[in-house]
């Protein structure tokens, strides 16, 4: 992609309404645009990052479930059936358009904040024999929540992107087995996103879902909204909301030795037991044709929140720093204005490929602006072509992610750059 053609431009000044570090940086660099607090457009660069995060999540989830897409709207009956219509304080709804419908129970459409109420009847439609179990399905989709405070940019949206997977089982044992498999996939996802080191599986409350514990995946982050107690040695943590000294003792942890840090919840998995199948009357027939409640699990990952978390985790005072696995482009090519430089830069661009490179071909930008924008946009590798580098028949290769370490690379060996960097 050539910078002269890119839909967005970087900006020095942004609205004072944008408070969080992640939204400020991503707005300045042209990745997102704030429609209102908690509601963002993902612009071409931002869309690429979202797609890359989604692809890693999809790749791991495909190993344990099938992808589908459910509607963002639903009728209100099932939310009453599960008693969540009035229990979920962030539930958003809109009135039905036609007057007749207003008198019926369908008068209100729910903008789904999560999809247990939607997936359960769908699963019931297709799978009711013990032979049909276990199975799992997932989607990557926009959720709506009427969050009271939406001042943390992508960390807390009123409209945000979530991956939600649901699993269905004939016994608690089978649910528990699958639950462990899901944990393995979650660990793989956070490793591939570059935040595995700092992401802890965390005992937390069951929220609106269950009275039992759930497991959150918390990434240590100064601006995170949760307080967790870390046990670095055992790589587990306890959310402050459940980690009273008594709770901690029950979980076999000495409360006094835990280290307290701020963190952001990037994922949450719940053993739902039979709560939803009971409320929504989802039973299977066992080998003796006896009807039994289905066991369920629910597994979320905050896709757009992850983009915010990763932004804040790696950014420095010059701008964004993307892990290679989710960067919009691997290379950012900067040629200092000069005919010969531009000729070489064109060749580098063609060789490495337009889908891997962001190429600063702008006539108007000064040298300083070019370097500042490359730093701000945060592609992992910067390639500089200048008189000085050409004297040695080289380009300069600078690592954005690694304290700007650099080396000279021969022009006629550009093809081998990717291998060299790997
Ligand atoms: P929180 O405690 O932060 O409000 P939650 O526990 O209500 O989140 P879940 O219902 O567990 O959220 O949703 C699954 C995942 O979706 C969360 O782990 C988080 O990563 C993400 N998520 C939840 N709410 C938001 C939001 N308002 N904006 C962005 N991502 C969110
Ligand atoms: Mg949660």
PDB file of C-alpha atoms and ligand atoms in Angstrom, residues 145 204-205 209 214-216 226 265 267-270 305, ligand 2:
ATOM      1  CA  UNK A 145     -23.590  -3.108  25.984  1.00  0.00           C
ATOM      2  CA  UNK A 204     -13.192 -14.730  39.019  1.00  0.00           C
ATOM      3  CA  UNK A 205     -16.879 -14.645  39.831  1.00  0.00           C
ATOM      4  CA  UNK A 209     -23.930 -16.580  34.260  1.00  0.00           C
ATOM      5  CA  UNK A 214     -15.338 -18.534  36.109  1.00  0.00           C
ATOM      6  CA  UNK A 215     -11.873 -18.135  34.649  1.00  0.00           C
ATOM      7  CA  UNK A 216     -10.797 -14.805  33.273  1.00  0.00           C
ATOM      8  CA  UNK A 226      -9.380  -4.850  37.139  1.00  0.00           C
ATOM      9  CA  UNK A 265      -9.767  -8.896  31.032  1.00  0.00           C
ATOM     10  CA  UNK A 267     -11.109 -13.346  27.819  1.00  0.00           C
ATOM     11  CA  UNK A 268     -13.513 -15.153  30.120  1.00  0.00           C
ATOM     12  CA  UNK A 269     -14.636 -18.772  30.166  1.00  0.00           C
ATOM     13  CA  UNK A 270     -17.646 -20.069  32.098  1.00  0.00           C
ATOM     14  CA  UNK A 305     -10.390  -4.892  23.494  1.00  0.00           C
TER      15      UNK A 305
HETATM   16 MG1  LIG B   2     -16.019 -11.357  32.039  1.00  0.00          MG
END
